[in-house]
Structure formats: structure tokens, C-alpha cells
């Protein structure tokens, strides 16, 4: 952990605290410190706490946390804790180098040492199990306005895709400037305009809902097909124009 002055970190500390003292502060966070391991009194399940959230530890990785402080709790109590860490939590899978920061109920890759220098400052990087920890973050109905640090372009992020917000009408519809979350610089570089396969979207001013998918297993071009199913989310007007329309059914699993 690098040494920094208190005055240098104060603005970011205040911003983080203000972000936590809202609805998120009242969520079901674990009542034990990060890095502790929760032991179920009903079975052999174990979980490590990171950002107040629980991360399941597969049996094969129990030994990786043998030195951690443990707390025995009923499984029902453990299940009541969220699987989405607090805003600003830094996480890294055991045995990997990539570090992510949790912002707006999603995780964002920190792509460079310079960017890590901004995000880690006084915060601890939580080593979480090398397992399927991304599952709880996969919610096609969740959307958030994001802006990479030190840039001006605002995007709507939904279902793993980014859509530029270019009009004040769209910005206001999705929550306005006060709802914009700052994410690491460069983290959106690999994010396309294609959402997760099977996501149902509509443009803000339209009632037509499209499901997103592929013609077959060899297809690499995502297409949209009109569906009667409800939309998982709206997107900015014009955001779906570049995705080819397909009249038949689309698939995601073969």
C-alpha cells in the first residue's frame, strides 16, 4: 500500500462516503470486516467477505483462505448478505493480475497502473475466489449512466453494452447528470454496442421491443427480432438502428 497524505485522499473519501450513505448503505452487507471467512453452521459452505458482500469459496480453494479470521453463522444469515459489493470495492481473482472496481452495481476493469494509482489509494484490493463470481452481476434489466474518468462522453451501460447518450432528452430520461457514475479510464474500450444474447431492448421513444441474438452457431453478427416479450431495458433513441433486423427467431444456445 503506497503512502499518501490524508489531504490528498480526502476528496475521494468524502465522495465514497456520500455514495454509501444512501439506499446502498442500508443493503444487506455482512456485519464482519472484509477478508473474513464466513462458515456455515448448517453445512460445509464457506464465503469470503469483500466490500460487505459474500463470495462463495469452492471446496478446492478452502486452503487458500486458511489464514483468514473465521466467523460461524447460520446459512440463512449468510444468504441474507448481498453478492454485490459496496461502491468503490476493489476485487481481484486469486492467482490473476486483473483488478476491478465496483461502480454502480457492475464491475469495471482497471486497465493501467496509472488508473490503478487513482482508484486504489488507501483502499484494500480484495482477493476473491477464482470461480464464477460474475454471476450475481449479470442482470439484463439493470442500466447505469457511465463516464470514463477525465472524459466527457456519457454512455448508457446495459446488459454488457454501451450506448452513447447524445441528447439532453435521453440524458434526462435515464436519470440526468446526477446519476452518472465515473468509471476507470479505458475500461470501456472493449465494450461493444452488442448486449448479452437474449436481452430484450426497446428504444426510449418506441414501444417496439427487440430480442437480441444470432441466426445460428456460426454467425458472428448480432441481429434483432421483434418480440412480444417485455423489454429488459430501454436504450437511447437510434441505438439499435445499426443492428440488422431478422424476421425469424434468434438463438443463443445450440
Coordinates of N, CA and C in Angstrom, one line a residue:
X1 N 0.9 -1.2 0.0 CA 0.0 0.0 0.0 C 0.9 1.2 0.0
X2 N 0.7 2.1 -1.0 CA 1.6 3.3 -1.1 C 1.1 4.3 0.0
X3 N 2.1 5.1 0.4 CA 1.8 6.2 1.4 C 1.3 7.4 0.7
X4 N 0.2 7.9 1.2 CA -0.4 9.2 0.6 C -0.8 10.0 1.8
X5 N -0.9 11.3 1.6 CA -1.3 12.2 2.6 C -2.8 12.2 2.8
X6 N -3.3 12.5 4.0 CA -4.7 12.5 4.2 C -5.5 13.5 3.4
X7 N -4.8 14.7 3.2 CA -5.5 15.7 2.4 C -5.6 15.3 1.0
X8 N -4.7 14.5 0.5 CA -4.7 14.0 -0.9 C -5.9 13.1 -1.2
X9 N -6.2 12.3 -0.1 CA -7.3 11.3 -0.3 C -8.7 11.8 0.1
X10 N -8.7 12.9 0.9 CA -9.9 13.4 1.4 C -11.1 13.6 0.4
X11 N -10.8 14.2 -0.7 CA -12.0 14.4 -1.7 C -12.6 13.1 -2.1
X12 N -11.7 12.1 -2.4 CA -12.3 10.8 -2.8 C -12.9 10.0 -1.7
X13 N -12.4 10.2 -0.5 CA -13.0 9.6 0.7 C -14.4 10.1 0.9
X14 N -14.5 11.5 0.8 CA -15.9 12.1 1.0 C -16.8 11.6 -0.1
X15 N -16.4 11.5 -1.3 CA -17.2 11.1 -2.4 C -17.7 9.7 -2.2
X16 N -16.8 8.8 -1.7 CA -17.2 7.4 -1.5 C -18.2 7.3 -0.4
X17 N -18.0 8.1 0.7 CA -18.9 8.0 1.9 C -20.3 8.5 1.5
X18 N -20.3 9.6 0.7 CA -21.6 10.1 0.3 C -22.4 9.1 -0.6
X19 N -21.6 8.4 -1.4 CA -22.2 7.4 -2.2 C -22.8 6.2 -1.4
X20 N -22.2 5.9 -0.2 CA -22.6 4.8 0.6 C -23.7 5.2 1.5
X21 N -23.8 6.5 1.9 CA -24.9 6.8 2.8 C -26.2 7.1 2.1
X22 N -26.6 6.2 1.3 CA -27.9 6.3 0.6 C -28.6 4.9 0.7
X23 N -29.4 4.5 -0.3 CA -30.1 3.3 -0.2 C -29.1 2.1 -0.1
X24 N -27.9 2.2 -0.7 CA -27.0 1.2 -0.7 C -26.4 0.9 0.7
X25 N -26.3 2.0 1.5 CA -25.8 1.8 2.8 C -26.7 0.9 3.7
X26 N -28.0 0.8 3.3 CA -29.0 0.1 4.1 C -29.1 -1.3 3.5
X27 N -28.4 -1.7 2.5 CA -28.5 -3.1 1.9 C -28.0 -4.1 2.9
X28 N -28.1 -5.4 2.5 CA -27.7 -6.5 3.4 C -26.3 -6.8 3.3
X29 N -25.4 -5.9 3.8 CA -24.0 -6.1 3.8 C -23.6 -6.9 5.1
X30 N -22.5 -7.7 4.9 CA -22.1 -8.5 6.0 C -21.6 -7.6 7.2
X31 N -21.8 -8.1 8.4 CA -21.5 -7.3 9.6 C -20.1 -7.6 10.1
X32 N -19.3 -8.3 9.2 CA -17.9 -8.5 9.6 C -17.0 -7.9 8.6
X33 N -15.7 -7.6 9.0 CA -14.8 -6.9 8.1 C -14.5 -7.7 6.8
X34 N -14.0 -7.0 5.8 CA -13.6 -7.6 4.6 C -12.4 -8.5 4.9
X35 N -12.3 -9.6 4.1 CA -11.2 -10.6 4.3 C -11.6 -11.7 5.3
X36 N -12.6 -11.5 6.1 CA -13.1 -12.6 7.0 C -13.7 -13.7 6.2
X37 N -13.7 -14.9 6.7 CA -14.4 -16.0 6.0 C -15.6 -16.4 6.9
X38 N -16.7 -16.5 6.2 CA -18.0 -17.0 6.9 C -18.1 -18.5 6.8
X39 N -18.3 -19.2 7.9 CA -18.5 -20.6 7.9 C -20.0 -20.9 8.2
X40 N -20.6 -21.7 7.3 CA -22.0 -22.0 7.6 C -22.1 -23.1 8.7
X41 N -23.0 -22.9 9.6 CA -23.2 -23.9 10.7 C -24.1 -25.0 10.3
X42 N -24.7 -24.9 9.0 CA -25.6 -25.9 8.5 C -25.0 -26.8 7.6
X43 N -23.8 -26.5 7.0 CA -23.2 -27.3 6.0 C -21.7 -26.9 6.0
X44 N -21.0 -27.3 4.9 CA -19.6 -27.0 4.8 C -19.3 -25.8 4.0
X45 N -20.3 -25.0 3.6 CA -20.1 -23.8 2.8 C -19.2 -22.8 3.5
X46 N -18.4 -22.1 2.7 CA -17.5 -21.0 3.2 C -17.6 -19.9 2.2
X47 N -17.5 -18.7 2.7 CA -17.6 -17.5 1.9 C -16.5 -16.5 2.4
X48 N -15.9 -15.7 1.5 CA -15.0 -14.6 1.9 C -15.8 -13.3 1.7
X49 N -15.6 -12.4 2.6 CA -16.3 -11.1 2.6 C -15.4 -10.1 1.8
X50 N -16.0 -9.4 0.9 CA -15.3 -8.4 0.1 C -16.3 -7.2 -0.1
X51 N -16.0 -6.1 0.3 CA -16.9 -5.0 0.2 C -18.3 -5.2 0.8
X52 N -18.3 -6.0 1.9 CA -19.5 -6.3 2.6 C -20.3 -7.4 1.9
X53 N -19.9 -7.9 0.8 CA -20.6 -9.0 0.0 C -20.0 -10.3 0.3
X54 N -20.7 -11.4 0.0 CA -20.3 -12.7 0.2 C -19.8 -13.3 -1.1
X55 N -18.7 -14.0 -1.2 CA -18.2 -14.7 -2.3 C -18.0 -16.1 -1.9
X56 N -18.7 -17.0 -2.6 CA -18.6 -18.4 -2.3 C -17.2 -19.0 -2.6
X57 N -16.6 -19.8 -1.7 CA -15.3 -20.4 -1.8 C -15.5 -21.8 -2.2
X58 N -15.2 -22.3 -3.4 CA -15.3 -23.7 -3.7 C -14.4 -24.5 -2.8
X59 N -14.8 -25.8 -2.5 CA -14.0 -26.6 -1.5 C -12.6 -26.7 -1.9
X60 N -12.3 -26.8 -3.2 CA -10.9 -26.9 -3.7 C -10.0 -25.7 -3.3
X61 N -10.7 -24.6 -3.0 CA -9.9 -23.4 -2.6 C -10.0 -23.0 -1.2
X62 N -10.6 -23.9 -0.3 CA -10.6 -23.6 1.1 C -9.3 -23.3 1.7
X63 N -8.3 -24.1 1.2 CA -6.9 -23.9 1.8 C -6.3 -22.5 1.5
X64 N -6.8 -21.9 0.4 CA -6.2 -20.6 0.1 C -6.6 -19.5 1.1
X65 N -7.6 -19.8 1.9 CA -8.1 -18.8 2.9 C -7.9 -19.4 4.4
X66 N -7.0 -20.3 4.5 CA -6.8 -21.0 5.8 C -6.2 -20.0 6.9
X67 N -5.6 -18.9 6.5 CA -5.1 -17.9 7.4 C -6.1 -16.8 7.8
X68 N -7.3 -16.9 7.2 CA -8.2 -15.8 7.5 C -9.0 -16.0 8.8
X69 N -9.4 -14.9 9.4 CA -10.3 -15.0 10.5 C -11.6 -15.5 10.1
X70 N -12.2 -16.5 10.9 CA -13.5 -17.1 10.5 C -14.6 -16.7 11.5
X71 N -15.8 -16.7 10.9 CA -17.0 -16.4 11.7 C -18.0 -17.4 11.4
X72 N -18.5 -18.2 12.3 CA -19.6 -19.2 12.1 C -20.9 -18.6 12.2
X73 N -21.8 -18.8 11.1 CA -23.1 -18.2 11.1 C -24.1 -19.2 10.5
X74 N -25.4 -19.1 10.8 CA -26.3 -19.9 10.1 C -26.3 -19.6 8.6
X75 N -26.6 -20.6 7.8 CA -26.7 -20.4 6.3 C -27.7 -19.3 5.9
X76 N -28.8 -19.3 6.7 CA -29.8 -18.3 6.4 C -29.3 -16.9 6.6
X77 N -28.5 -16.7 7.6 CA -27.9 -15.3 7.8 C -26.9 -15.0 6.7
X78 N -26.1 -16.0 6.3 CA -25.1 -15.7 5.2 C -25.9 -15.4 3.9
X79 N -27.0 -16.1 3.7 CA -27.7 -15.9 2.4 C -28.4 -14.5 2.4
X80 N -28.5 -13.9 3.6 CA -29.1 -12.6 3.6 C -28.2 -11.5 3.2
X81 N -26.9 -11.8 3.1 CA -25.9 -10.8 2.7 C -25.8 -10.7 1.2
X82 N -25.7 -9.5 0.7 CA -25.6 -9.2 -0.7 C -24.5 -9.9 -1.4
X83 N -24.6 -10.1 -2.7 CA -23.5 -10.6 -3.5 C -22.9 -9.5 -4.4
X84 N -23.4 -8.3 -4.2 CA -22.8 -7.1 -4.9 C -22.1 -6.3 -3.9
X85 N -20.8 -6.1 -4.1 CA -20.0 -5.3 -3.1 C -20.4 -3.8 -3.1
X86 N -20.0 -3.1 -2.0 CA -20.2 -1.7 -1.9 C -19.5 -0.9 -3.0
X87 N -20.0 0.2 -3.3 CA -19.4 1.1 -4.3 C -17.9 1.4 -3.9
X88 N -17.0 1.3 -5.0 CA -15.6 1.5 -4.8 C -14.8 0.3 -4.3
X89 N -15.4 -0.8 -4.1 CA -14.7 -2.0 -3.7 C -13.8 -2.5 -4.8
X90 N -12.5 -2.8 -4.5 CA -11.6 -3.3 -5.4 C -11.5 -4.9 -5.3
X91 N -11.6 -5.6 -6.4 CA -11.6 -7.1 -6.3 C -10.6 -7.6 -7.3
X92 N -10.1 -8.8 -7.0 CA -9.1 -9.5 -7.9 C -9.3 -11.0 -7.6
X93 N -9.4 -11.8 -8.7 CA -9.5 -13.2 -8.5 C -8.1 -13.7 -8.0
X94 N -8.2 -14.7 -7.1 CA -6.9 -15.3 -6.7 C -6.1 -15.9 -7.9
X95 N -4.8 -15.6 -7.9 CA -4.0 -16.1 -8.9 C -4.0 -15.3 -10.2
X96 N -4.7 -14.2 -10.3 CA -4.8 -13.4 -11.5 C -4.3 -12.0 -11.2
X97 N -4.0 -11.2 -12.2 CA -3.5 -9.9 -12.1 C -4.5 -8.8 -12.2
X98 N -5.6 -9.1 -12.9 CA -6.6 -8.1 -13.3 C -7.4 -7.6 -12.0
X99 N -7.4 -6.3 -11.8 CA -8.1 -5.7 -10.7 C -9.3 -4.9 -11.2
X100 N -10.5 -5.1 -10.6 CA -11.7 -4.5 -10.9 C -12.2 -3.6 -9.8
X101 N -12.9 -2.5 -10.1 CA -13.6 -1.7 -9.1 C -15.1 -1.8 -9.4
X102 N -15.8 -1.9 -8.3 CA -17.3 -2.0 -8.3 C -17.8 -0.6 -8.3
X103 N -18.6 -0.2 -9.4 CA -19.2 1.1 -9.5 C -20.6 0.8 -10.1
X104 N -21.6 1.4 -9.4 CA -22.9 1.2 -10.0 C -23.4 -0.2 -10.2
X105 N -23.2 -1.1 -9.2 CA -23.6 -2.5 -9.3 C -23.0 -3.2 -10.4
X106 N -21.9 -2.8 -11.0 CA -21.2 -3.5 -12.0 C -19.7 -3.5 -11.7
X107 N -19.0 -4.3 -12.3 CA -17.5 -4.3 -12.1 C -16.8 -3.8 -13.3
X108 N -15.8 -3.0 -13.1 CA -15.1 -2.4 -14.2 C -13.6 -2.6 -14.1
X109 N -13.0 -3.1 -15.2 CA -11.6 -3.4 -15.2 C -10.7 -2.1 -15.1
X110 N -9.7 -2.2 -14.3 CA -8.7 -1.1 -14.2 C -7.6 -1.4 -15.1
X111 N -7.5 -0.8 -16.3 CA -6.6 -1.2 -17.3 C -5.1 -0.8 -17.3
X112 N -4.7 0.1 -16.4 CA -3.4 0.5 -16.4 C -2.9 0.9 -15.0
X113 N -1.6 0.9 -14.8 CA -1.0 1.3 -13.5 C -1.4 2.7 -13.1
X114 N -1.5 3.6 -14.1 CA -1.9 5.0 -13.8 C -3.3 5.0 -13.3
X115 N -4.2 4.2 -13.9 CA -5.5 4.2 -13.4 C -5.7 3.6 -12.1
X116 N -4.9 2.5 -11.8 CA -4.9 1.9 -10.5 C -4.5 2.9 -9.5
X117 N -3.5 3.7 -9.8 CA -3.0 4.7 -8.9 C -4.1 5.6 -8.4
X118 N -5.0 5.9 -9.3 CA -6.2 6.7 -8.9 C -7.2 6.0 -8.0
X119 N -7.5 4.7 -8.4 CA -8.6 4.0 -7.7 C -8.2 3.3 -6.5
X120 N -6.9 2.9 -6.3 CA -6.6 2.1 -5.1 C -6.3 3.0 -3.9
X121 N -5.6 4.0 -4.1 CA -5.1 4.9 -3.0 C -5.1 4.2 -1.6
X122 N -6.0 4.4 -0.8 CA -6.0 3.8 0.6 C -6.8 2.6 0.7
X123 N -7.4 2.2 -0.4 CA -8.3 1.0 -0.3 C -7.6 -0.3 -0.5
X124 N -8.2 -1.3 0.1 CA -7.6 -2.7 0.0 C -8.1 -3.4 -1.2
X125 N -7.2 -4.1 -1.9 CA -7.7 -5.0 -3.0 C -8.1 -6.3 -2.4
X126 N -9.3 -6.7 -2.6 CA -9.8 -7.9 -2.0 C -9.6 -9.1 -3.0
X127 N -8.9 -10.1 -2.5 CA -8.7 -11.3 -3.3 C -9.9 -12.3 -3.1
X128 N -10.6 -12.5 -4.2 CA -11.8 -13.3 -4.1 C -11.5 -14.6 -4.8
X129 N -12.4 -15.7 -4.6 CA -12.1 -17.0 -5.1 C -12.1 -17.0 -6.7
X130 N -11.3 -17.8 -7.2 CA -11.2 -18.0 -8.7 C -12.3 -18.9 -9.1
X131 N -13.5 -18.4 -9.2 CA -14.7 -19.2 -9.5 C -15.6 -18.3 -10.3
X132 N -16.9 -18.7 -10.4 CA -17.9 -18.0 -11.2 C -18.5 -16.9 -10.3
X133 N -17.7 -15.8 -10.0 CA -18.1 -14.7 -9.2 C -18.9 -13.7 -10.0
X134 N -18.9 -13.8 -11.3 CA -19.6 -12.7 -12.1 C -21.1 -12.9 -12.1
X135 N -21.6 -14.1 -11.8 CA -23.0 -14.4 -12.0 C -23.9 -13.4 -11.4
X136 N -23.7 -13.0 -10.1 CA -24.7 -12.0 -9.5 C -24.7 -10.7 -10.2
X137 N -23.7 -10.3 -10.9 CA -23.7 -9.0 -11.6 C -24.5 -9.1 -13.0
X138 N -24.8 -10.3 -13.4 CA -25.5 -10.4 -14.7 C -27.0 -10.2 -14.5
X139 N -27.4 -9.0 -14.9 CA -28.8 -8.5 -14.7 C -29.2 -7.7 -15.9
X140 N -29.8 -8.3 -16.9 CA -30.1 -7.5 -18.2 C -31.1 -6.4 -18.0
X141 N -31.7 -6.3 -16.8 CA -32.7 -5.2 -16.5 C -32.0 -4.0 -15.9
X142 N -30.7 -4.2 -15.5 CA -30.0 -3.1 -14.8 C -29.3 -2.2 -15.8
X143 N -29.5 -0.9 -15.7 CA -28.7 0.0 -16.6 C -28.2 1.2 -15.7
X144 N -27.1 1.8 -16.2 CA -26.5 2.8 -15.5 C -25.8 3.8 -16.5
X145 N -25.8 5.1 -16.2 CA -25.1 6.1 -16.9 C -23.7 6.1 -16.5
X146 N -22.7 6.0 -17.4 CA -21.3 5.9 -17.0 C -20.5 6.9 -17.9
X147 N -19.4 7.3 -17.3 CA -18.5 8.2 -18.0 C -17.1 7.9 -17.5
X148 N -16.2 7.6 -18.5 CA -14.8 7.3 -18.1 C -14.2 8.5 -17.5
X149 N -13.4 8.3 -16.5 CA -12.7 9.4 -15.8 C -11.9 10.3 -16.7
X150 N -12.1 11.6 -16.5 CA -11.4 12.6 -17.3 C -11.9 12.7 -18.8
X151 N -13.0 12.1 -19.1 CA -13.6 12.3 -20.4 C -15.0 12.9 -20.3
X152 N -15.6 13.3 -21.5 CA -16.8 14.0 -21.5 C -18.0 13.1 -22.0
X153 N -17.7 12.1 -22.8 CA -18.8 11.3 -23.3 C -19.5 10.4 -22.3
X154 N -20.8 10.5 -22.3 CA -21.6 9.7 -21.4 C -22.2 8.6 -22.1
X155 N -22.3 7.4 -21.5 CA -22.9 6.2 -22.1 C -23.9 5.7 -21.2
X156 N -24.9 5.0 -21.8 CA -25.8 4.1 -21.0 C -25.2 2.7 -21.1
X157 N -24.9 2.2 -20.0 CA -24.4 0.8 -20.0 C -25.6 -0.1 -19.6
X158 N -25.8 -1.1 -20.4 CA -26.9 -2.1 -20.1 C -26.6 -3.4 -20.7
X159 N -26.7 -4.5 -20.0 CA -26.5 -5.9 -20.5 C -25.2 -6.0 -21.2
X160 N -24.1 -5.4 -20.6 CA -22.8 -5.6 -21.2 C -22.5 -4.8 -22.4
X161 N -23.4 -3.8 -22.8 CA -23.2 -3.0 -24.0 C -23.2 -1.5 -23.5
X162 N -22.5 -0.7 -24.4 CA -22.5 0.7 -24.1 C -23.2 1.5 -25.3
X163 N -24.0 2.5 -24.9 CA -24.7 3.3 -25.9 C -24.5 4.7 -25.7
X164 N -23.9 5.5 -26.6 CA -23.7 6.9 -26.4 C -24.9 7.7 -26.1
X165 N -24.9 8.5 -25.1 CA -26.0 9.4 -24.8 C -25.7 10.8 -25.4
X166 N -26.4 11.2 -26.5 CA -26.0 12.4 -27.2 C -27.1 13.5 -27.2
X167 N -28.2 13.2 -26.5 CA -29.2 14.3 -26.4 C -29.6 14.5 -25.0
X168 N -30.0 15.7 -24.7 CA -30.4 16.0 -23.3 C -31.7 15.3 -22.9
X169 N -32.6 15.0 -23.9 CA -33.8 14.2 -23.7 C -33.4 12.8 -23.2
X170 N -32.4 12.2 -23.9 CA -32.0 10.8 -23.4 C -31.4 10.9 -22.1
X171 N -30.5 11.9 -21.9 CA -29.8 12.0 -20.6 C -30.8 12.2 -19.4
X172 N -31.8 13.0 -19.6 CA -32.8 13.2 -18.6 C -33.7 12.0 -18.4
X173 N -34.0 11.3 -19.4 CA -34.8 10.1 -19.3 C -34.1 9.0 -18.4
X174 N -32.8 8.9 -18.6 CA -32.1 7.8 -17.9 C -31.5 8.3 -16.5
X175 N -31.9 9.5 -16.1 CA -31.6 9.9 -14.7 C -30.9 11.2 -14.6
X176 N -30.4 11.8 -15.7 CA -29.7 13.1 -15.6 C -28.3 13.0 -15.2
X177 N -27.6 14.2 -15.2 CA -26.2 14.2 -14.8 C -25.9 13.7 -13.4
X178 N -26.8 13.9 -12.5 CA -26.6 13.5 -11.1 C -26.5 11.9 -11.0
X179 N -27.0 11.2 -12.0 CA -26.9 9.8 -12.0 C -25.7 9.2 -12.7
X180 N -24.9 10.0 -13.3 CA -23.7 9.5 -14.0 C -22.7 9.0 -13.0
X181 N -22.2 7.8 -13.3 CA -21.1 7.2 -12.5 C -19.8 7.3 -13.2
X182 N -18.7 7.6 -12.5 CA -17.4 7.7 -13.1 C -16.8 6.3 -13.0
X183 N -16.2 5.8 -14.1 CA -15.6 4.5 -14.2 C -14.1 4.7 -14.7
X184 N -13.3 3.7 -14.6 CA -11.9 3.8 -14.9 C -11.7 4.2 -16.4
X185 N -10.7 5.0 -16.6 CA -10.3 5.5 -18.0 C -9.8 4.3 -18.8
X186 N -10.5 4.0 -19.9 CA -10.1 2.9 -20.8 C -10.8 1.6 -20.5
X187 N -11.7 1.6 -19.5 CA -12.4 0.3 -19.2 C -13.5 0.0 -20.2
X188 N -13.9 1.0 -21.0 CA -15.0 0.7 -22.0 C -14.5 0.4 -23.4
X189 N -13.1 0.4 -23.5 CA -12.5 0.2 -24.8 C -13.0 -1.1 -25.5
X190 N -13.2 -2.2 -24.7 CA -13.5 -3.5 -25.2 C -15.0 -3.7 -25.2
X191 N -15.8 -2.8 -24.8 CA -17.2 -2.9 -24.7 C -17.9 -2.5 -26.0
X192 N -18.7 -3.3 -26.6 CA -19.3 -3.0 -27.9 C -20.8 -2.5 -27.7
X193 N -21.4 -2.4 -28.8 CA -22.9 -2.0 -28.8 C -23.8 -3.2 -28.8
X194 N -23.2 -4.4 -28.7 CA -23.9 -5.7 -28.7 C -24.2 -6.1 -27.2
X195 N -25.5 -6.2 -26.8 CA -25.8 -6.6 -25.4 C -25.6 -8.1 -25.3
X196 N -25.8 -8.6 -24.1 CA -25.8 -10.1 -23.9 C -26.9 -10.7 -24.8
X197 N -26.6 -11.8 -25.3 CA -27.5 -12.5 -26.2 C -28.8 -12.9 -25.4
X198 N -30.0 -12.6 -26.0 CA -31.2 -12.9 -25.4 C -31.8 -11.7 -24.6
X199 N -31.1 -10.6 -24.6 CA -31.6 -9.4 -24.0 C -32.7 -8.8 -24.8
X200 N -33.8 -8.3 -24.2 CA -34.9 -7.6 -24.9 C -34.8 -6.1 -24.6
X201 N -34.7 -5.4 -25.7 CA -34.5 -3.9 -25.6 C -35.5 -3.2 -26.5
X202 N -35.7 -1.9 -26.1 CA -36.5 -1.0 -26.9 C -35.8 0.3 -26.9
X203 N -36.0 1.1 -27.9 CA -35.5 2.5 -27.9 C -36.4 3.3 -27.1
X204 N -35.9 4.4 -26.5 CA -36.6 5.2 -25.5 C -38.0 5.6 -26.0
X205 N -38.1 6.1 -27.2 CA -39.4 6.7 -27.7 C -40.2 5.7 -28.5
X206 N -39.9 4.4 -28.4 CA -40.6 3.4 -29.2 C -41.1 2.3 -28.3
X207 N -42.3 1.8 -28.7 CA -42.9 0.7 -27.9 C -42.5 -0.7 -28.5
X208 N -41.8 -0.7 -29.6 CA -41.3 -2.0 -30.2 C -40.2 -2.6 -29.5
X209 N -40.3 -3.8 -29.1 CA -39.3 -4.5 -28.3 C -38.6 -5.5 -29.2
X210 N -37.3 -5.5 -29.1 CA -36.5 -6.5 -29.9 C -35.7 -7.4 -29.0
X211 N -35.7 -8.7 -29.4 CA -34.8 -9.6 -28.7 C -33.5 -9.7 -29.5
X212 N -32.3 -9.8 -28.8 CA -31.1 -9.8 -29.5 C -30.5 -11.2 -29.5
X213 N -30.0 -11.6 -30.7 CA -29.4 -13.0 -30.7 C -28.7 -13.2 -32.1
X214 N -28.5 -14.5 -32.4 CA -27.8 -14.9 -33.6 C -28.6 -15.9 -34.4
X215 N -28.4 -15.9 -35.7 CA -29.1 -16.8 -36.6 C -28.8 -18.3 -36.3
X216 N -27.5 -18.6 -36.1 CA -27.0 -19.9 -35.8 C -25.7 -19.8 -35.1
X217 N -25.1 -21.0 -34.8 CA -23.9 -21.1 -34.0 C -22.7 -20.5 -34.7
X218 N -22.7 -20.5 -36.1 CA -21.6 -20.0 -36.8 C -21.7 -18.5 -37.1
X219 N -22.8 -17.9 -36.8 CA -23.0 -16.4 -37.1 C -22.2 -15.6 -36.1
X220 N -21.6 -14.6 -36.6 CA -20.8 -13.6 -35.7 C -21.5 -12.3 -35.6
X221 N -22.5 -12.1 -36.4 CA -23.2 -10.8 -36.4 C -24.5 -10.9 -35.6
X222 N -24.6 -10.0 -34.6 CA -25.8 -10.0 -33.7 C -26.9 -9.3 -34.5
X223 N -28.1 -9.9 -34.3 CA -29.3 -9.4 -35.0 C -30.4 -9.1 -34.0
X224 N -31.4 -8.4 -34.4 CA -32.6 -8.1 -33.6 C -33.8 -8.7 -34.2
X225 N -34.8 -9.1 -33.4 CA -36.0 -9.7 -33.9 C -37.1 -9.2 -33.0
X226 N -38.2 -8.7 -33.6 CA -39.4 -8.2 -32.9 C -39.9 -9.3 -31.9
X227 N -40.2 -8.9 -30.7 CA -40.8 -9.9 -29.8 C -41.9 -9.2 -29.0
X228 N -42.8 -10.1 -28.5 CA -43.9 -9.6 -27.7 C -43.6 -9.6 -26.2
X229 N -42.4 -10.1 -25.9 CA -41.9 -10.1 -24.5 C -41.6 -8.7 -24.0
X230 N -41.7 -8.4 -22.7 CA -41.4 -7.1 -22.2 C -39.9 -6.8 -22.3
X231 N -39.6 -5.5 -22.4 CA -38.2 -5.1 -22.5 C -37.5 -5.2 -21.2
X232 N -36.3 -5.7 -21.2 CA -35.5 -5.7 -20.0 C -35.1 -4.2 -19.7
X233 N -34.9 -3.4 -20.8 CA -34.5 -2.1 -20.6 C -34.7 -1.3 -21.8
X234 N -34.8 0.1 -21.7 CA -34.8 1.0 -22.8 C -33.4 1.4 -23.1
X235 N -33.1 1.9 -24.3 CA -31.8 2.4 -24.7 C -32.1 3.8 -25.4
X236 N -31.0 4.6 -25.6 CA -31.2 5.8 -26.3 C -31.8 5.7 -27.7
X237 N -32.6 6.6 -28.1 CA -33.2 6.6 -29.4 C -32.1 6.5 -30.5
X238 N -32.3 5.6 -31.4 CA -31.4 5.3 -32.5 C -30.3 4.3 -32.2
X239 N -30.2 3.9 -30.9 CA -29.1 3.0 -30.5 C -29.2 1.6 -31.2
X240 N -30.3 1.2 -31.6 CA -30.5 -0.2 -32.2 C -30.5 -0.1 -33.7
X241 N -30.4 1.0 -34.3 CA -30.5 1.2 -35.8 C -29.5 0.4 -36.5
X242 N -28.3 0.3 -36.0 CA -27.2 -0.4 -36.7 C -27.3 -1.9 -36.6
X243 N -28.2 -2.5 -35.8 CA -28.3 -3.9 -35.6 C -29.3 -4.4 -36.7
X244 N -28.9 -5.4 -37.6 CA -29.8 -5.9 -38.6 C -31.0 -6.5 -38.0
X245 N -32.1 -6.3 -38.7 CA -33.4 -6.9 -38.3 C -33.5 -8.2 -39.0
X246 N -34.0 -9.2 -38.2 CA -34.2 -10.6 -38.7 C -35.6 -11.0 -38.4
X247 N -36.3 -11.5 -39.4 CA -37.8 -11.8 -39.2 C -38.1 -13.1 -38.5
X248 N -37.1 -14.1 -38.5 CA -37.4 -15.3 -37.8 C -36.8 -15.3 -36.4
X249 N -36.9 -16.4 -35.7 CA -36.4 -16.5 -34.3 C -34.9 -16.5 -34.3
X250 N -34.4 -16.0 -33.2 CA -32.9 -15.9 -33.0 C -32.6 -16.8 -31.8
X251 N -31.4 -17.2 -31.7 CA -31.0 -18.2 -30.6 C -29.7 -17.7 -29.9
X252 N -29.5 -18.3 -28.8 CA -28.3 -18.0 -28.0 C -27.6 -19.3 -27.6
X253 N -28.3 -20.4 -27.6 CA -27.7 -21.7 -27.2 C -28.0 -22.7 -28.2
X254 N -27.0 -23.5 -28.6 CA -27.2 -24.6 -29.6 C -26.9 -25.9 -29.0

